[in-house]
Amino acid sequence: MPTATNDGVVLHYETDGAGSEDATPVVFVSEAGLGGWSWGWQHAALTGPFETIVWDLRGTGRSDAPPGPYDLETLASDLEAVLADCGARKAHVVAAGFGGAVALTAARRSNRIETLTLLGTAAREDAFALEDLLAPPEDRDALEASLESALSAEFRDAQPEVCEGIVDWRADGDADETGWRAQLAALEGFDATGWLVELTLPTLVVHGTSDELVPADAGHDLARGLPRGEFEPLEGAGHLCFVERSRTVNDRILGFLESYSDEV
C-alpha cells in the first residue's frame, strides 16, 4: 500500500483503475473516524470510468495518528500531499460529513480540485452533531448502536446483513476515540459561509432528508451559498445516504462528472 508524507506524518492510500488517458481521478475524503471501507459502494461504481484514490485521514486506520487536536488546514494539506504523491495534477473530490469541511478548505487553498461532491455536510460547525457516530472499534455493541443515528430505521430493518458488515468493517478500520476526537476538534470555529462565494468550481451537494447528524437544511444552505452549487435531497435517507442509496448516489455523481466533462 503506497504512502504519502506530510510534515513527517505518514498517510496510507490506495489507487485503483486507470480511467481514460485524459480523465481526472476521483479522491474520497471520509467522515470523521471512518475508514476507507465507507467508500466501498462508490469505489466499485467509479473505478473504471475514473482512477480512484482512497486514503486514511491522519488518526484513522493505517495512517499515522499524531497527537491532536488537528485543524482543517493540516488535513487539507494532507489531501494535497496524497494527490501530489499520486502524481495527480487535478482531482474530483467526493467527501462525506466532516470530510466535506476538509474538502471545502482544500478547495479554497488549492488549484488541484476540479469539482466537489459533498455528502451530508454543512458550511458551519454548529450544524454538525457527530458525537453519536463515535464508537470504540473494539466495542461491537457500541458500533451497532451508533448506526441508529447514521442510517435510517427503514434501511436498518431492510438490510440487517449490511449493518452487520458495517460493524465488522468499523471494528477493523476506524479510528480509535483519540484519533476520532483529534479529527473532530478541527471543526472548532469552522464557518465557511463568508467565503463560499470564492469557490466557483462545480459542486454537487447530496443530503438525506432524515439525516440526524447534519440536518438537510444545512446542506441546502451550503449549496445555495456556492456559486455553482447543486442540491440533491434523498427522501428518507440518513446521514450515510451514500450507503443507503448507493445506486442513486453513484448515478448522480457519474452524471455530474460527465456533465462537467462535457462543459470543459
Tab-separated table of C-alpha atoms in Angstrom:
chain	number	residue	atom	x	y	z
A	1	MET	CA	0.000	0.000	0.000
A	2	PRO	CA	1.575	3.323	-1.035
A	3	THR	CA	2.106	6.148	1.399
A	4	ALA	CA	2.436	9.913	1.245
A	5	THR	CA	4.145	12.021	3.886
A	6	ASN	CA	3.123	15.437	5.151
A	7	ASP	CA	5.409	17.088	7.693
A	8	GLY	CA	6.559	13.689	8.930
A	9	VAL	CA	3.058	12.149	9.140
A	10	VAL	CA	2.655	9.012	7.013
A	11	LEU	CA	-0.662	8.736	5.153
A	12	HIS	CA	-1.733	5.431	3.629
A	13	TYR	CA	-3.744	5.410	0.421
A	14	GLU	CA	-4.804	3.061	-2.352
A	15	THR	CA	-5.398	3.721	-6.026
A	16	ASP	CA	-7.440	1.620	-8.388
A	17	GLY	CA	-8.323	1.750	-12.069
A	18	ALA	CA	-6.569	3.705	-14.745
A	19	GLY	CA	-9.512	5.686	-16.145
A	20	SER	CA	-9.179	7.090	-19.623
A	21	GLU	CA	-5.948	8.777	-20.601
A	22	ASP	CA	-7.272	12.287	-20.005
A	23	ALA	CA	-9.675	11.522	-17.103
A	24	THR	CA	-9.164	13.365	-13.827
A	25	PRO	CA	-9.011	10.930	-10.869
A	26	VAL	CA	-11.578	10.833	-8.063
A	27	VAL	CA	-10.327	11.101	-4.469
A	28	PHE	CA	-12.509	10.335	-1.452
A	29	VAL	CA	-12.429	12.154	1.918
A	30	SER	CA	-14.100	10.215	4.727
A	31	GLU	CA	-16.417	11.165	7.542
A	32	ALA	CA	-14.680	11.714	10.895
A	33	GLY	CA	-13.286	8.460	12.241
A	34	LEU	CA	-14.485	6.258	9.397
A	35	GLY	CA	-12.047	4.125	7.444
A	36	GLY	CA	-11.828	3.626	3.717
A	37	TRP	CA	-14.499	0.882	3.904
A	38	SER	CA	-17.102	3.666	3.868
A	39	TRP	CA	-16.409	4.281	0.183
A	40	GLY	CA	-16.826	0.667	-0.911
A	41	TRP	CA	-20.134	1.396	-2.656
A	42	GLN	CA	-18.815	4.372	-4.611
A	43	HIS	CA	-15.399	2.842	-5.266
A	44	ALA	CA	-16.969	-0.038	-7.171
A	45	ALA	CA	-19.039	2.281	-9.361
A	46	LEU	CA	-16.467	4.964	-10.118
A	47	THR	CA	-13.391	2.806	-10.650
A	48	GLY	CA	-13.065	2.154	-14.342
A	49	PRO	CA	-14.514	5.382	-15.673
A	50	PHE	CA	-12.023	7.056	-13.304
A	51	GLU	CA	-8.915	6.240	-11.369
A	52	THR	CA	-9.957	6.294	-7.699
A	53	ILE	CA	-7.937	7.233	-4.634
A	54	VAL	CA	-8.995	6.158	-1.126
A	55	TRP	CA	-6.892	7.322	1.815
A	56	ASP	CA	-6.996	7.122	5.596
A	57	LEU	CA	-7.087	10.539	7.226
A	58	ARG	CA	-4.456	11.098	9.897
A	59	GLY	CA	-5.731	9.423	13.042
A	60	THR	CA	-7.564	6.702	11.102
A	61	GLY	CA	-6.704	3.155	10.068
A	62	ARG	CA	-3.170	2.637	8.787
A	63	SER	CA	-2.232	6.316	8.654
A	64	ASP	CA	-0.217	7.847	11.471
A	65	ALA	CA	-2.116	9.240	14.449
A	66	PRO	CA	-0.051	12.115	15.868
A	67	PRO	CA	-1.393	13.819	18.994
A	68	GLY	CA	-4.308	16.157	18.363
A	69	PRO	CA	-6.095	18.397	18.097
A	70	TYR	CA	-5.920	18.574	14.305
A	71	ASP	CA	-7.061	21.501	12.164
A	72	LEU	CA	-8.760	21.685	8.780
A	73	GLU	CA	-5.804	23.368	7.120
A	74	THR	CA	-3.497	20.498	8.110
A	75	LEU	CA	-5.988	17.890	6.919
A	76	ALA	CA	-6.386	19.792	3.634
A	77	SER	CA	-2.608	19.783	3.212
A	78	ASP	CA	-2.667	16.008	3.872
A	79	LEU	CA	-5.044	15.676	0.939
A	80	GLU	CA	-2.685	17.772	-1.164
A	81	ALA	CA	0.224	15.505	-0.168
A	82	VAL	CA	-1.694	12.376	-1.207
A	83	LEU	CA	-2.588	13.879	-4.586
A	84	ALA	CA	0.993	15.001	-5.133
A	85	ASP	CA	2.321	11.549	-4.283
A	86	CYS	CA	-0.123	10.029	-6.788
A	87	GLY	CA	1.035	12.452	-9.445
A	88	ALA	CA	-2.492	13.847	-9.731
A	89	ARG	CA	-2.319	17.401	-11.041
A	90	LYS	CA	-6.115	17.670	-10.707
A	91	ALA	CA	-8.813	15.713	-8.869
A	92	HIS	CA	-12.534	15.379	-8.414
A	93	VAL	CA	-13.204	15.250	-4.663
A	94	VAL	CA	-16.036	13.216	-3.131
A	95	ALA	CA	-16.383	13.859	0.602
A	96	ALA	CA	-18.760	12.991	3.440
A	97	GLY	CA	-19.737	14.907	6.572
A	98	PHE	CA	-16.629	16.169	8.332
A	99	GLY	CA	-14.686	15.249	5.206
A	100	GLY	CA	-16.759	17.861	3.390
A	101	ALA	CA	-15.329	20.560	5.659
A	102	VAL	CA	-11.848	19.294	4.785
A	103	ALA	CA	-12.746	19.342	1.079
A	104	LEU	CA	-14.133	22.888	1.211
A	105	THR	CA	-10.981	24.069	2.978
A	106	ALA	CA	-8.809	22.288	0.408
A	107	ALA	CA	-10.762	23.799	-2.491
A	108	ARG	CA	-10.120	27.265	-1.090
A	109	ARG	CA	-6.381	26.616	-0.738
A	110	SER	CA	-5.547	24.514	-3.793
A	111	ASN	CA	-5.967	24.716	-7.547
A	112	ARG	CA	-5.850	20.912	-7.892
A	113	ILE	CA	-9.560	20.417	-7.236
A	114	GLU	CA	-11.823	20.495	-10.291
A	115	THR	CA	-15.177	19.531	-8.741
A	116	LEU	CA	-16.648	18.782	-5.325
A	117	THR	CA	-19.309	16.254	-4.394
A	118	LEU	CA	-20.343	16.789	-0.764
A	119	LEU	CA	-22.480	14.220	1.045
A	120	GLY	CA	-24.264	15.062	4.296
A	121	THR	CA	-22.110	18.069	5.057
A	122	ALA	CA	-22.522	21.715	6.051
A	123	ALA	CA	-20.745	25.062	5.987
A	124	ARG	CA	-20.717	25.699	9.756
A	125	GLU	CA	-19.530	23.893	12.870
A	126	ASP	CA	-22.866	24.275	14.653
A	127	ALA	CA	-24.651	22.180	12.007
A	128	PHE	CA	-22.579	19.083	12.823
A	129	ALA	CA	-23.669	16.757	15.646
A	130	LEU	CA	-21.363	13.808	15.076
A	131	GLU	CA	-20.878	12.566	18.653
A	132	ASP	CA	-23.407	9.768	18.209
A	133	LEU	CA	-21.267	8.328	15.433
A	134	LEU	CA	-18.354	7.793	17.815
A	135	ALA	CA	-17.876	4.201	18.980
A	136	PRO	CA	-14.736	2.346	20.106
A	137	PRO	CA	-13.713	-0.121	17.367
A	138	GLU	CA	-13.352	-2.874	19.961
A	139	ASP	CA	-16.935	-2.455	21.268
A	140	ARG	CA	-19.261	-4.165	18.778
A	141	ASP	CA	-22.390	-3.253	20.760
A	142	ALA	CA	-21.448	0.436	20.663
A	143	LEU	CA	-20.652	0.227	16.944
A	144	GLU	CA	-24.045	-1.319	16.268
A	145	ALA	CA	-25.816	1.297	18.401
A	146	SER	CA	-24.028	4.117	16.565
A	147	LEU	CA	-25.698	3.068	13.324
A	148	GLU	CA	-29.079	4.096	14.741
A	149	SER	CA	-28.176	7.741	14.132
A	150	ALA	CA	-26.171	7.158	10.969
A	151	LEU	CA	-28.676	5.097	8.968
A	152	SER	CA	-32.434	5.377	8.655
A	153	ALA	CA	-34.620	2.875	10.526
A	154	GLU	CA	-36.048	1.774	7.185
A	155	PHE	CA	-32.600	0.827	5.898
A	156	ARG	CA	-31.547	-0.902	9.115
A	157	ASP	CA	-34.712	-3.006	9.119
A	158	ALA	CA	-34.432	-3.918	5.439
A	159	GLN	CA	-30.658	-4.531	5.330
A	160	PRO	CA	-29.551	-6.109	8.636
A	161	GLU	CA	-26.760	-8.057	6.931
A	162	VAL	CA	-25.283	-4.821	5.543
A	163	CYS	CA	-25.402	-3.256	9.007
A	164	GLU	CA	-23.608	-6.298	10.420
A	165	GLY	CA	-20.961	-5.946	7.741
A	166	ILE	CA	-20.510	-2.252	8.575
A	167	VAL	CA	-19.898	-3.170	12.212
A	168	ASP	CA	-17.185	-5.614	11.081
A	169	TRP	CA	-15.556	-3.007	8.830
A	170	ARG	CA	-15.691	-0.335	11.520
A	171	ALA	CA	-14.076	-2.677	14.023
A	172	ASP	CA	-11.243	-3.311	11.573
A	173	GLY	CA	-10.586	0.075	10.018
A	174	ASP	CA	-12.000	3.013	12.001
A	175	ALA	CA	-10.152	5.470	14.214
A	176	ASP	CA	-9.979	4.902	17.941
A	177	GLU	CA	-11.520	7.509	20.227
A	178	THR	CA	-8.295	9.523	20.474
A	179	GLY	CA	-7.927	9.803	16.705
A	180	TRP	CA	-11.634	10.478	16.188
A	181	ARG	CA	-11.663	13.334	18.712
A	182	ALA	CA	-8.438	14.787	17.307
A	183	GLN	CA	-10.119	14.959	13.903
A	184	LEU	CA	-13.387	16.357	15.157
A	185	ALA	CA	-11.562	19.116	17.029
A	186	ALA	CA	-10.698	20.526	13.617
A	187	LEU	CA	-14.316	21.654	13.249
A	188	GLU	CA	-13.967	24.122	16.116
A	189	GLY	CA	-14.767	27.575	14.766
A	190	PHE	CA	-15.432	26.287	11.252
A	191	ASP	CA	-17.637	28.714	9.330
A	192	ALA	CA	-17.306	28.818	5.567
A	193	THR	CA	-20.412	30.895	4.939
A	194	GLY	CA	-18.413	34.065	4.405
A	195	TRP	CA	-16.117	32.591	1.780
A	196	LEU	CA	-18.245	30.047	-0.084
A	197	VAL	CA	-18.663	32.651	-2.805
A	198	GLU	CA	-14.928	32.258	-3.555
A	199	LEU	CA	-15.430	28.621	-4.559
A	200	THR	CA	-16.504	28.828	-8.189
A	201	LEU	CA	-15.891	25.169	-9.044
A	202	PRO	CA	-18.905	22.924	-9.851
A	203	THR	CA	-20.250	21.396	-6.634
A	204	LEU	CA	-22.900	18.737	-6.072
A	205	VAL	CA	-24.399	18.627	-2.565
A	206	VAL	CA	-26.296	15.416	-1.744
A	207	HIS	CA	-28.169	15.071	1.537
A	208	GLY	CA	-30.553	12.588	3.140
A	209	THR	CA	-33.706	14.316	4.350
A	210	SER	CA	-33.709	12.127	7.501
A	211	ASP	CA	-30.089	12.887	8.413
A	212	GLU	CA	-29.910	13.050	12.220
A	213	LEU	CA	-26.272	14.180	12.405
A	214	VAL	CA	-26.208	17.053	9.894
A	215	PRO	CA	-29.652	18.468	9.055
A	216	ALA	CA	-30.685	18.558	5.418
A	217	ASP	CA	-31.447	22.286	5.684
A	218	ALA	CA	-27.742	22.862	6.354
A	219	GLY	CA	-26.883	21.022	3.144
A	220	HIS	CA	-29.411	23.101	1.238
A	221	ASP	CA	-27.915	26.298	2.668
A	222	LEU	CA	-24.446	25.099	1.686
A	223	ALA	CA	-25.500	24.541	-1.916
A	224	ARG	CA	-27.223	27.936	-2.075
A	225	GLY	CA	-24.079	29.650	-0.815
A	226	LEU	CA	-21.891	28.167	-3.541
A	227	PRO	CA	-21.866	29.997	-6.890
A	228	ARG	CA	-22.170	26.689	-8.788
A	229	GLY	CA	-23.768	24.531	-6.129
A	230	GLU	CA	-26.489	21.963	-6.909
A	231	PHE	CA	-28.605	20.411	-4.143
A	232	GLU	CA	-29.880	16.850	-4.386
A	233	PRO	CA	-32.159	15.710	-1.500
A	234	LEU	CA	-32.633	11.978	-0.897
A	235	GLU	CA	-36.044	11.496	0.675
A	236	GLY	CA	-35.942	9.438	3.867
A	237	ALA	CA	-32.217	8.666	3.760
A	238	GLY	CA	-30.000	9.066	6.812
A	239	HIS	CA	-26.531	10.525	7.286
A	240	LEU	CA	-24.749	7.773	5.379
A	241	CYS	CA	-27.015	8.384	2.412
A	242	PHE	CA	-24.305	7.213	0.025
A	243	VAL	CA	-24.540	3.765	1.639
A	244	GLU	CA	-28.338	3.650	1.834
A	245	ARG	CA	-28.956	4.957	-1.681
A	246	SER	CA	-25.695	3.957	-3.268
A	247	ARG	CA	-27.102	3.287	-6.734
A	248	THR	CA	-28.877	6.649	-6.853
A	249	VAL	CA	-25.858	8.488	-5.474
A	250	ASN	CA	-23.448	6.762	-7.844
A	251	ASP	CA	-25.617	7.521	-10.871
A	252	ARG	CA	-25.876	11.147	-9.772
A	253	ILE	CA	-22.114	11.501	-9.263
A	254	LEU	CA	-21.344	9.918	-12.619
A	255	GLY	CA	-23.895	12.152	-14.346
A	256	PHE	CA	-22.492	15.209	-12.595
A	257	LEU	CA	-18.908	14.410	-13.578
A	258	GLU	CA	-19.981	13.595	-17.129
A	259	SER	CA	-21.792	16.913	-17.469
A	260	TYR	CA	-18.737	18.704	-16.135
A	261	SER	CA	-16.542	16.890	-18.677
A	262	ASP	CA	-18.897	17.976	-21.467
A	263	GLU	CA	-18.641	21.534	-20.185
A	264	VAL	CA	-14.844	21.605	-20.458
